[in-house]
Amino acid sequence: MSVGEALIAKLWERSLSRRDALALFSAALSAGCGAARADASARARAPRASGFQPKRPRYFIQLGLLGGMDSVYATDPKTRAAVEPWVDVPFESSQIVATRQGEFGPGFRDLAPWSEQLAILRGVVTHTVNHDHGTWQFGRMKARTDRQMPLLMDLIGSERRDSQALALLQLSPPVLHEDTSPHLVSSISSEGASDGLLPRLQSLDAEAGAALSRQLQRMAQPRGASVTEGVSSDNILQASSFLAKLAVAKPFAAERWSMREGAGTWSLILQQALWALDNDLACALEIYFPGWDSHANNHQLQSAKGALFSELFARFFQELKARRNAHGSLLDQTVGVVGSELGRLPRLNIRGGKDHLPEAPFFFFGGPHIRPGIYGSTDRRMVAEPIDLRSGQPSRSGERMSIENVGATLLAIAGMDPELYGYGRAPLRFVESA
Amino acid sequence: MNGPRSFVVLLAVAAAGACARTPPISSVGLTGAATMRSIAPRASPYDAKALSSVSVLTTGHPLDSARAEQLSSEIGSGKLSFDAFVDELLNSREFAYEVAPQMILKEATAYNVRIHEGLVLAHSSTEAGEIYHWRGHPCEARDAVSVAPWWNLEQKVLVCADAYRPEVFTTTNDRIQCSAAVGWGSQGVVRDRCGCGPYLIRCVRDEQQRAEVSASVLGEATKTIGYVVEHDLPLSEAFVSPATFRDRDAEFLLRRDAIERRETTQAPDLSQWPESGTYAPRTENYPGEHAGILTTPLIRWTQDAKRAVMKMVFDLIWCIPPSSIGVTSDAILNLGTGDIRAGNVGQQELAKMPVCTGCHARLDSATKFFTSFADSGFALYSGARPRSAGTGPLYALDISDQRGETELTPREFATLAVRQPEFPRCMAQDIGAHIFGEAASRTDLDSIQSTMTRQKTLRAAFREGLVRWVSRSSERHQEVSATPAPAAEQTGEAVPVNPALRAELDAHCSACHDGDPNVSFVKPAIARRTMIEMLNRVSFKTMPKGEPLSNADREGLLSTMIESLWSEPAARQRAEAYFLRWNRAGRALGIGTSLGVLGSRVGATGRTKPPAAIDALIGGEYRQLTPGYATVLALQALEMCRAAGLGEGAARERCLSHALVTDDYVLPDQ
């Protein structure tokens, strides 16, 4: 029995509570949204690409560790013997954690138990050493971006399933300043603060939320037939559907995930992400954790950030695996990517920090959609080596992986043709499961 | 308040609210200034909706519909000139103090993060009274001392000794000044043993005071621009003058520097300073130390490194975004140093290196004009470092593009920079982005720039933009018909150049790329990857370089390339939505402006704080009617309805229905 059918049965039995009534309203609205959205979409978007795959994952997550991760602490650890003398390797080889898939640096040791769920990319070229440009590129997973380009998760989210309210929900702490994108909903949140969009919505009473949802649905009537009008109308309907779903969503309650300093905001945001998936609120999530820019005291900062991130992310992974919503296990339905907009120079500066390198570590995660392994490699200077883009193995006649290959891969996993969105580089087919 | 009567009241209040904000147009004379450009009145450009949009663009507030109709009729009949209507709007305080600062400062307003949470004191109640302390570090009453705080020298407060430390000015482990280090939270307290300093000058009393001081920091920049615009001074004044508009808190932040420099132990006496502020020169440690908004805390404290601050400065005065593309690891490692960011060797080499020179020649030479302002990760006061002596060069595009050499002070830097053509071009770009969004044409921008160069003031240049906007909005959009071209068959990795594509490439690309070994259009086919990259660059207007195509030419070239790449209609349609329209939604008003519109519709007075979302931070051409924007708008409408006593039941439904009208928040397509 579907949710709608169950509600109708309750109505028949006259046991409908206020929450049930709102759920019924929400279901009706979703159905209405689906129809209206189909109309709007017909104007706004072309039919689905011929390559659309029904097995496409339901959820996509992009997680940016902004400022620049140091790969040697994270997913590309080296022994001192394996690098040039001037390369900074600030730990003993005994601190490297070996798994069947490969090695993890001491900063990412908590992720080692999850190695069989990860496809790690070593040496991805970002083409830039500038944070602003790097962040613009990271959001699009594309080289040579413009701020007007839609975000990658926006493109993927715009192909959402009908019952998903939003295309893209972005969660970040308050220091982040990013770009907008055609289908974006952003919420800036921090521990204890109530002025982020999500906290404000979560404090909204159900009746008021339903009233707003109704008014937005009315407001969404298209005013013209252009592509732009269609997108606007679709967007207002997304907002309407979002508010309707929130009115019946499970209340959000954050737990304390870690005692480490600075864990509060990060764990809050990861829990908000899980809550969004639990309630099927959005197709794509974009999550940003800034603070990795270690121009001074690199060892101290990267060790601390890495330990904090890997502890929280391991917990996030555990929750993804344990939780199910109406569509099945969250982990089975999700594909994600984690990376930085740029990386760190392998050489220390006079402040014990590391400046910028136009390469960064990335990894994909996900249930059955990802083929686990370690792909790509770096040389004795920690610089990317060319690989065979079909196998992911080193090849002198190959080419270096680019951030754009990563973006094309996510589009391909989503069943979308990367070229139609300006992604000229090939998807990394080797990270996709057969 | 419920029922039909309340709705009538609501409408009356809304109309009154809108009228109250509407400038008294009827008082305007019939002719504009003789030197100003005028366009012949026509019926269509001056319809009520267009006039209301002009009002929204200029003041942030729509016209009441009856008033708009009346003005439209008066302008249409020649009773009132359009120039006079625009002049009235441009003379408003809303234009000077709300619209103009948002337009000129752009995203700089979003960065006000230097009143760090670590600077906010906590306090706990004891038998001895309230004791202020670092968060997480309370103390016993016996460990507290009595201090006259800067915010009220007449009334002493108790402070834990470790949060005071008036004798400590630098950290023990590094050479960091306590003014910056205390903002690092527990690190500043425990490891570096800094305190709030004499009179607690580095700290704020509570979150409310933190918000007030933050508002003062922001207000110094916005009100300085407001003052310059209100008095119709040359816009360059806002970037060059030693004067700024400072309220009492902003003046305190300036004067406390003397204590940090240990020139005095006396607390600043601000009793004579107007509490709401005044436009006045800043005291300088040396002639030329200050340069308009460029040396205000809002800009200086934005980033923790000078190069990053200079990046923002150049974004403000020349609109040059970072362009760090095509950098390779080999090039960086071949510098042979780890000190790329701060070291002189790294800087000098970067300024000369291909690719890097495009930013580093300009940024790194410019930092030398600002040496007396330390990196804000090192100190938050002026004079923390000695100024550089002598003269230095100013570069624009790269190290071969020197624009002059002048004395190494911020004011001399700014004076030289605003004399360059990049300055009026940048102001035109800001105005164009505000008025036209991403649809500003090269001709629009040239025209605004020319007015800015000639007349120097923001009002004059903005008026030119408005006149062009109204004139264009009356024209029907030319639908670009798809050029019929045969579907190209893909030949492996290459795309054949058919006659239609050949004609487009010859018209728009070949002049620069003939003989280009990297991208040659002479061959009968182009690599598919290259074609995709060409699509990206033409679509997002980075090609043709320096010579943006007209919208029609751009669409023609893109359509032809799309037809050459894909044969399926569905794929073409999808590619067109992305490359021609960027999948965009309608162009939305800024959140601040939309709150004004909401207030006018609901009849609510006072401002509500929108939820923290990207839509509240971005500006100009980037705003769209995203689902997030719609959600924020809906929440604000609800708050305003509640504030107007219409927050429940049927009254709420009617209030929301009246408030949420798409046309009010989306500007017409151009």
PDB file of N, CA, C and O in Angstrom, chain A residues 86-138:
ATOM      1  N   TRP A  86      63.306  16.712  -0.443  1.00  0.00           N
ATOM      2  CA  TRP A  86      62.657  17.976  -0.068  1.00  0.00           C
ATOM      3  C   TRP A  86      61.145  17.839   0.128  1.00  0.00           C
ATOM      4  O   TRP A  86      60.465  18.801   0.503  1.00  0.00           O
ATOM      5  N   VAL A  87      60.616  16.658  -0.156  1.00  0.00           N
ATOM      6  CA  VAL A  87      59.178  16.455   0.051  1.00  0.00           C
ATOM      7  C   VAL A  87      58.915  16.215   1.533  1.00  0.00           C
ATOM      8  O   VAL A  87      59.584  15.396   2.164  1.00  0.00           O
ATOM      9  N   ASP A  88      57.952  16.935   2.068  1.00  0.00           N
ATOM     10  CA  ASP A  88      57.645  16.837   3.497  1.00  0.00           C
ATOM     11  C   ASP A  88      56.753  15.616   3.768  1.00  0.00           C
ATOM     12  O   ASP A  88      55.612  15.567   3.308  1.00  0.00           O
ATOM     13  N   VAL A  89      57.302  14.647   4.502  1.00  0.00           N
ATOM     14  CA  VAL A  89      56.503  13.505   4.971  1.00  0.00           C
ATOM     15  C   VAL A  89      56.656  13.491   6.493  1.00  0.00           C
ATOM     16  O   VAL A  89      57.626  12.961   7.022  1.00  0.00           O
ATOM     17  N   PRO A  90      55.720  14.088   7.203  1.00  0.00           N
ATOM     18  CA  PRO A  90      55.929  14.342   8.631  1.00  0.00           C
ATOM     19  C   PRO A  90      55.478  13.197   9.529  1.00  0.00           C
ATOM     20  O   PRO A  90      55.031  13.437  10.640  1.00  0.00           O
ATOM     21  N   PHE A  91      55.530  11.978   9.077  1.00  0.00           N
ATOM     22  CA  PHE A  91      55.137  10.864   9.939  1.00  0.00           C
ATOM     23  C   PHE A  91      55.977   9.650   9.580  1.00  0.00           C
ATOM     24  O   PHE A  91      56.586   9.582   8.492  1.00  0.00           O
ATOM     25  N   GLU A  92      56.000   8.720  10.515  1.00  0.00           N
ATOM     26  CA  GLU A  92      56.759   7.489  10.284  1.00  0.00           C
ATOM     27  C   GLU A  92      55.923   6.542   9.420  1.00  0.00           C
ATOM     28  O   GLU A  92      54.695   6.597   9.433  1.00  0.00           O
ATOM     29  N   SER A  93      56.596   5.646   8.731  1.00  0.00           N
ATOM     30  CA  SER A  93      55.876   4.724   7.848  1.00  0.00           C
ATOM     31  C   SER A  93      54.925   3.828   8.654  1.00  0.00           C
ATOM     32  O   SER A  93      53.907   3.356   8.134  1.00  0.00           O
ATOM     33  N   SER A  94      55.244   3.633   9.940  1.00  0.00           N
ATOM     34  CA  SER A  94      54.364   2.786  10.760  1.00  0.00           C
ATOM     35  C   SER A  94      52.987   3.427  10.973  1.00  0.00           C
ATOM     36  O   SER A  94      52.035   2.751  11.358  1.00  0.00           O
ATOM     37  N   GLN A  95      52.878   4.716  10.725  1.00  0.00           N
ATOM     38  CA  GLN A  95      51.588   5.400  10.923  1.00  0.00           C
ATOM     39  C   GLN A  95      50.677   5.278   9.703  1.00  0.00           C
ATOM     40  O   GLN A  95      49.523   5.685   9.759  1.00  0.00           O
ATOM     41  N   ILE A  96      51.215   4.751   8.626  1.00  0.00           N
ATOM     42  CA  ILE A  96      50.377   4.540   7.442  1.00  0.00           C
ATOM     43  C   ILE A  96      49.508   3.308   7.683  1.00  0.00           C
ATOM     44  O   ILE A  96      49.989   2.275   8.151  1.00  0.00           O
ATOM     45  N   VAL A  97      48.225   3.441   7.374  1.00  0.00           N
ATOM     46  CA  VAL A  97      47.302   2.334   7.607  1.00  0.00           C
ATOM     47  C   VAL A  97      47.094   1.573   6.302  1.00  0.00           C
ATOM     48  O   VAL A  97      46.615   2.149   5.323  1.00  0.00           O
ATOM     49  N   ALA A  98      47.469   0.300   6.301  1.00  0.00           N
ATOM     50  CA  ALA A  98      47.321  -0.498   5.074  1.00  0.00           C
ATOM     51  C   ALA A  98      46.018  -1.282   5.114  1.00  0.00           C
ATOM     52  O   ALA A  98      45.643  -1.845   6.149  1.00  0.00           O
ATOM     53  N   THR A  99      45.323  -1.300   3.994  1.00  0.00           N
ATOM     54  CA  THR A  99      44.125  -2.123   3.855  1.00  0.00           C
ATOM     55  C   THR A  99      44.293  -2.954   2.585  1.00  0.00           C
ATOM     56  O   THR A  99      45.255  -2.765   1.839  1.00  0.00           O
ATOM     57  N   ARG A 100      43.311  -3.814   2.336  1.00  0.00           N
ATOM     58  CA  ARG A 100      43.406  -4.635   1.128  1.00  0.00           C
ATOM     59  C   ARG A 100      43.360  -3.753  -0.123  1.00  0.00           C
ATOM     60  O   ARG A 100      43.929  -4.055  -1.146  1.00  0.00           O
ATOM     61  N   GLN A 101      42.658  -2.622  -0.018  1.00  0.00           N
ATOM     62  CA  GLN A 101      42.542  -1.737  -1.174  1.00  0.00           C
ATOM     63  C   GLN A 101      43.785  -0.879  -1.370  1.00  0.00           C
ATOM     64  O   GLN A 101      44.103  -0.486  -2.485  1.00  0.00           O
ATOM     65  N   GLY A 102      44.465  -0.540  -0.279  1.00  0.00           N
ATOM     66  CA  GLY A 102      45.611   0.359  -0.387  1.00  0.00           C
ATOM     67  C   GLY A 102      45.865   1.040   0.943  1.00  0.00           C
ATOM     68  O   GLY A 102      45.316   0.630   1.972  1.00  0.00           O
ATOM     69  N   GLU A 103      46.668   2.118   0.902  1.00  0.00           N
ATOM     70  CA  GLU A 103      47.065   2.753   2.160  1.00  0.00           C
ATOM     71  C   GLU A 103      46.315   4.063   2.401  1.00  0.00           C
ATOM     72  O   GLU A 103      45.971   4.764   1.465  1.00  0.00           O
ATOM     73  N   PHE A 104      46.148   4.360   3.699  1.00  0.00           N
ATOM     74  CA  PHE A 104      45.575   5.636   4.127  1.00  0.00           C
ATOM     75  C   PHE A 104      46.592   6.349   4.997  1.00  0.00           C
ATOM     76  O   PHE A 104      47.279   5.724   5.809  1.00  0.00           O
ATOM     77  N   GLY A 105      46.674   7.670   4.854  1.00  0.00           N
ATOM     78  CA  GLY A 105      47.555   8.457   5.692  1.00  0.00           C
ATOM     79  C   GLY A 105      46.998   8.550   7.102  1.00  0.00           C
ATOM     80  O   GLY A 105      45.817   8.262   7.330  1.00  0.00           O
ATOM     81  N   PRO A 106      47.832   9.005   8.045  1.00  0.00           N
ATOM     82  CA  PRO A 106      47.369   9.044   9.441  1.00  0.00           C
ATOM     83  C   PRO A 106      46.170   9.957   9.647  1.00  0.00           C
ATOM     84  O   PRO A 106      45.368   9.725  10.557  1.00  0.00           O
ATOM     85  N   GLY A 107      46.005  10.968   8.812  1.00  0.00           N
ATOM     86  CA  GLY A 107      44.854  11.859   8.957  1.00  0.00           C
ATOM     87  C   GLY A 107      43.541  11.179   8.630  1.00  0.00           C
ATOM     88  O   GLY A 107      42.487  11.573   9.130  1.00  0.00           O
ATOM     89  N   PHE A 108      43.592  10.173   7.779  1.00  0.00           N
ATOM     90  CA  PHE A 108      42.362   9.535   7.307  1.00  0.00           C
ATOM     91  C   PHE A 108      42.221   8.100   7.823  1.00  0.00           C
ATOM     92  O   PHE A 108      41.508   7.294   7.224  1.00  0.00           O
ATOM     93  N   ARG A 109      42.874   7.791   8.922  1.00  0.00           N
ATOM     94  CA  ARG A 109      42.898   6.407   9.379  1.00  0.00           C
ATOM     95  C   ARG A 109      41.494   5.872   9.689  1.00  0.00           C
ATOM     96  O   ARG A 109      41.218   4.701   9.498  1.00  0.00           O
ATOM     97  N   ASP A 110      40.598   6.740  10.145  1.00  0.00           N
ATOM     98  CA  ASP A 110      39.251   6.271  10.480  1.00  0.00           C
ATOM     99  C   ASP A 110      38.461   5.831   9.251  1.00  0.00           C
ATOM    100  O   ASP A 110      37.397   5.207   9.381  1.00  0.00           O
ATOM    101  N   LEU A 111      38.936   6.185   8.076  1.00  0.00           N
ATOM    102  CA  LEU A 111      38.222   5.768   6.864  1.00  0.00           C
ATOM    103  C   LEU A 111      38.663   4.397   6.378  1.00  0.00           C
ATOM    104  O   LEU A 111      38.025   3.811   5.503  1.00  0.00           O
ATOM    105  N   ALA A 112      39.784   3.907   6.937  1.00  0.00           N
ATOM    106  CA  ALA A 112      40.320   2.621   6.471  1.00  0.00           C
ATOM    107  C   ALA A 112      39.281   1.495   6.510  1.00  0.00           C
ATOM    108  O   ALA A 112      39.189   0.717   5.552  1.00  0.00           O
ATOM    109  N   PRO A 113      38.463   1.388   7.565  1.00  0.00           N
ATOM    110  CA  PRO A 113      37.474   0.296   7.573  1.00  0.00           C
ATOM    111  C   PRO A 113      36.458   0.385   6.435  1.00  0.00           C
ATOM    112  O   PRO A 113      35.787  -0.599   6.132  1.00  0.00           O
ATOM    113  N   TRP A 114      36.344   1.540   5.819  1.00  0.00           N
ATOM    114  CA  TRP A 114      35.364   1.731   4.736  1.00  0.00           C
ATOM    115  C   TRP A 114      36.016   1.664   3.368  1.00  0.00           C
ATOM    116  O   TRP A 114      35.391   2.002   2.357  1.00  0.00           O
ATOM    117  N   SER A 115      37.256   1.207   3.313  1.00  0.00           N
ATOM    118  CA  SER A 115      38.009   1.292   2.061  1.00  0.00           C
ATOM    119  C   SER A 115      37.340   0.524   0.926  1.00  0.00           C
ATOM    120  O   SER A 115      37.475   0.888  -0.237  1.00  0.00           O
ATOM    121  N   GLU A 116      36.594  -0.505   1.266  1.00  0.00           N
ATOM    122  CA  GLU A 116      35.977  -1.292   0.196  1.00  0.00           C
ATOM    123  C   GLU A 116      34.729  -0.625  -0.369  1.00  0.00           C
ATOM    124  O   GLU A 116      34.061  -1.170  -1.245  1.00  0.00           O
ATOM    125  N   GLN A 117      34.412   0.534   0.155  1.00  0.00           N
ATOM    126  CA  GLN A 117      33.288   1.307  -0.399  1.00  0.00           C
ATOM    127  C   GLN A 117      33.796   2.530  -1.150  1.00  0.00           C
ATOM    128  O   GLN A 117      32.987   3.350  -1.595  1.00  0.00           O
ATOM    129  N   LEU A 118      35.124   2.666  -1.252  1.00  0.00           N
ATOM    130  CA  LEU A 118      35.679   3.902  -1.807  1.00  0.00           C
ATOM    131  C   LEU A 118      36.450   3.636  -3.094  1.00  0.00           C
ATOM    132  O   LEU A 118      37.124   2.618  -3.230  1.00  0.00           O
ATOM    133  N   ALA A 119      36.347   4.564  -4.028  1.00  0.00           N
ATOM    134  CA  ALA A 119      37.203   4.556  -5.214  1.00  0.00           C
ATOM    135  C   ALA A 119      38.081   5.799  -5.122  1.00  0.00           C
ATOM    136  O   ALA A 119      37.595   6.921  -5.288  1.00  0.00           O
ATOM    137  N   ILE A 120      39.342   5.582  -4.810  1.00  0.00           N
ATOM    138  CA  ILE A 120      40.243   6.703  -4.511  1.00  0.00           C
ATOM    139  C   ILE A 120      41.014   7.110  -5.766  1.00  0.00           C
ATOM    140  O   ILE A 120      41.568   6.252  -6.469  1.00  0.00           O
ATOM    141  N   LEU A 121      41.038   8.411  -6.021  1.00  0.00           N
ATOM    142  CA  LEU A 121      41.778   8.929  -7.172  1.00  0.00           C
ATOM    143  C   LEU A 121      43.006   9.662  -6.645  1.00  0.00           C
ATOM    144  O   LEU A 121      42.872  10.602  -5.851  1.00  0.00           O
ATOM    145  N   ARG A 122      44.174   9.248  -7.089  1.00  0.00           N
ATOM    146  CA  ARG A 122      45.398   9.934  -6.673  1.00  0.00           C
ATOM    147  C   ARG A 122      45.886  10.834  -7.807  1.00  0.00           C
ATOM    148  O   ARG A 122      46.015  10.386  -8.938  1.00  0.00           O
ATOM    149  N   GLY A 123      46.158  12.094  -7.484  1.00  0.00           N
ATOM    150  CA  GLY A 123      46.716  13.001  -8.477  1.00  0.00           C
ATOM    151  C   GLY A 123      45.704  13.473  -9.504  1.00  0.00           C
ATOM    152  O   GLY A 123      45.802  13.166 -10.686  1.00  0.00           O
ATOM    153  N   VAL A 124      44.711  14.228  -9.049  1.00  0.00           N
ATOM    154  CA  VAL A 124      43.749  14.821  -9.986  1.00  0.00           C
ATOM    155  C   VAL A 124      44.142  16.286 -10.203  1.00  0.00           C
ATOM    156  O   VAL A 124      44.291  17.046  -9.241  1.00  0.00           O
ATOM    157  N   VAL A 125      44.321  16.658 -11.458  1.00  0.00           N
ATOM    158  CA  VAL A 125      44.772  18.013 -11.778  1.00  0.00           C
ATOM    159  C   VAL A 125      43.600  18.984 -11.654  1.00  0.00           C
ATOM    160  O   VAL A 125      42.520  18.733 -12.198  1.00  0.00           O
ATOM    161  N   THR A 126      43.825  20.084 -10.926  1.00  0.00           N
ATOM    162  CA  THR A 126      42.762  21.089 -10.768  1.00  0.00           C
ATOM    163  C   THR A 126      43.011  22.324 -11.636  1.00  0.00           C
ATOM    164  O   THR A 126      42.154  23.197 -11.710  1.00  0.00           O
ATOM    165  N   HIS A 127      44.186  22.426 -12.217  1.00  0.00           N
ATOM    166  CA  HIS A 127      44.535  23.502 -13.161  1.00  0.00           C
ATOM    167  C   HIS A 127      44.626  24.879 -12.519  1.00  0.00           C
ATOM    168  O   HIS A 127      44.806  25.862 -13.218  1.00  0.00           O
ATOM    169  N   THR A 128      44.460  24.994 -11.232  1.00  0.00           N
ATOM    170  CA  THR A 128      44.498  26.318 -10.605  1.00  0.00           C
ATOM    171  C   THR A 128      45.117  26.234  -9.214  1.00  0.00           C
ATOM    172  O   THR A 128      45.049  25.175  -8.569  1.00  0.00           O
ATOM    173  N   VAL A 129      45.699  27.368  -8.767  1.00  0.00           N
ATOM    174  CA  VAL A 129      46.193  27.445  -7.387  1.00  0.00           C
ATOM    175  C   VAL A 129      45.505  28.606  -6.662  1.00  0.00           C
ATOM    176  O   VAL A 129      46.029  29.143  -5.697  1.00  0.00           O
ATOM    177  N   ASN A 130      44.358  28.980  -7.158  1.00  0.00           N
ATOM    178  CA  ASN A 130      43.628  30.101  -6.577  1.00  0.00           C
ATOM    179  C   ASN A 130      42.335  29.572  -5.953  1.00  0.00           C
ATOM    180  O   ASN A 130      41.573  28.857  -6.611  1.00  0.00           O
ATOM    181  N   HIS A 131      42.090  29.960  -4.696  1.00  0.00           N
ATOM    182  CA  HIS A 131      40.912  29.414  -4.003  1.00  0.00           C
ATOM    183  C   HIS A 131      39.601  29.776  -4.706  1.00  0.00           C
ATOM    184  O   HIS A 131      38.711  28.942  -4.837  1.00  0.00           O
ATOM    185  N   ASP A 132      39.477  31.046  -5.100  1.00  0.00           N
ATOM    186  CA  ASP A 132      38.208  31.473  -5.705  1.00  0.00           C
ATOM    187  C   ASP A 132      37.926  30.668  -6.964  1.00  0.00           C
ATOM    188  O   ASP A 132      36.859  30.075  -7.121  1.00  0.00           O
ATOM    189  N   HIS A 133      38.914  30.695  -7.852  1.00  0.00           N
ATOM    190  CA  HIS A 133      38.709  29.978  -9.102  1.00  0.00           C
ATOM    191  C   HIS A 133      38.542  28.479  -8.837  1.00  0.00           C
ATOM    192  O   HIS A 133      37.731  27.811  -9.471  1.00  0.00           O
ATOM    193  N   GLY A 134      39.336  27.980  -7.881  1.00  0.00           N
ATOM    194  CA  GLY A 134      39.247  26.559  -7.554  1.00  0.00           C
ATOM    195  C   GLY A 134      37.872  26.186  -7.022  1.00  0.00           C
ATOM    196  O   GLY A 134      37.321  25.136  -7.357  1.00  0.00           O
ATOM    197  N   THR A 135      37.302  27.060  -6.202  1.00  0.00           N
ATOM    198  CA  THR A 135      35.983  26.769  -5.646  1.00  0.00           C
ATOM    199  C   THR A 135      34.916  26.816  -6.735  1.00  0.00           C
ATOM    200  O   THR A 135      33.999  25.993  -6.764  1.00  0.00           O
ATOM    201  N   TRP A 136      35.053  27.787  -7.631  1.00  0.00           N
ATOM    202  CA  TRP A 136      34.098  27.827  -8.755  1.00  0.00           C
ATOM    203  C   TRP A 136      34.211  26.541  -9.565  1.00  0.00           C
ATOM    204  O   TRP A 136      33.212  25.970 -10.001  1.00  0.00           O
ATOM    205  N   GLN A 137      35.456  26.110  -9.787  1.00  0.00           N
ATOM    206  CA  GLN A 137      35.651  24.874 -10.557  1.00  0.00           C
ATOM    207  C   GLN A 137      35.128  23.661  -9.795  1.00  0.00           C
ATOM    208  O   GLN A 137      34.507  22.776 -10.367  1.00  0.00           O
ATOM    209  N   PHE A 138      35.394  23.630  -8.503  1.00  0.00           N
ATOM    210  CA  PHE A 138      34.982  22.471  -7.710  1.00  0.00           C
ATOM    211  C   PHE A 138      33.462  22.298  -7.767  1.00  0.00           C
ATOM    212  O   PHE A 138      32.961  21.179  -7.906  1.00  0.00           O
TER     213      PHE A 138
END
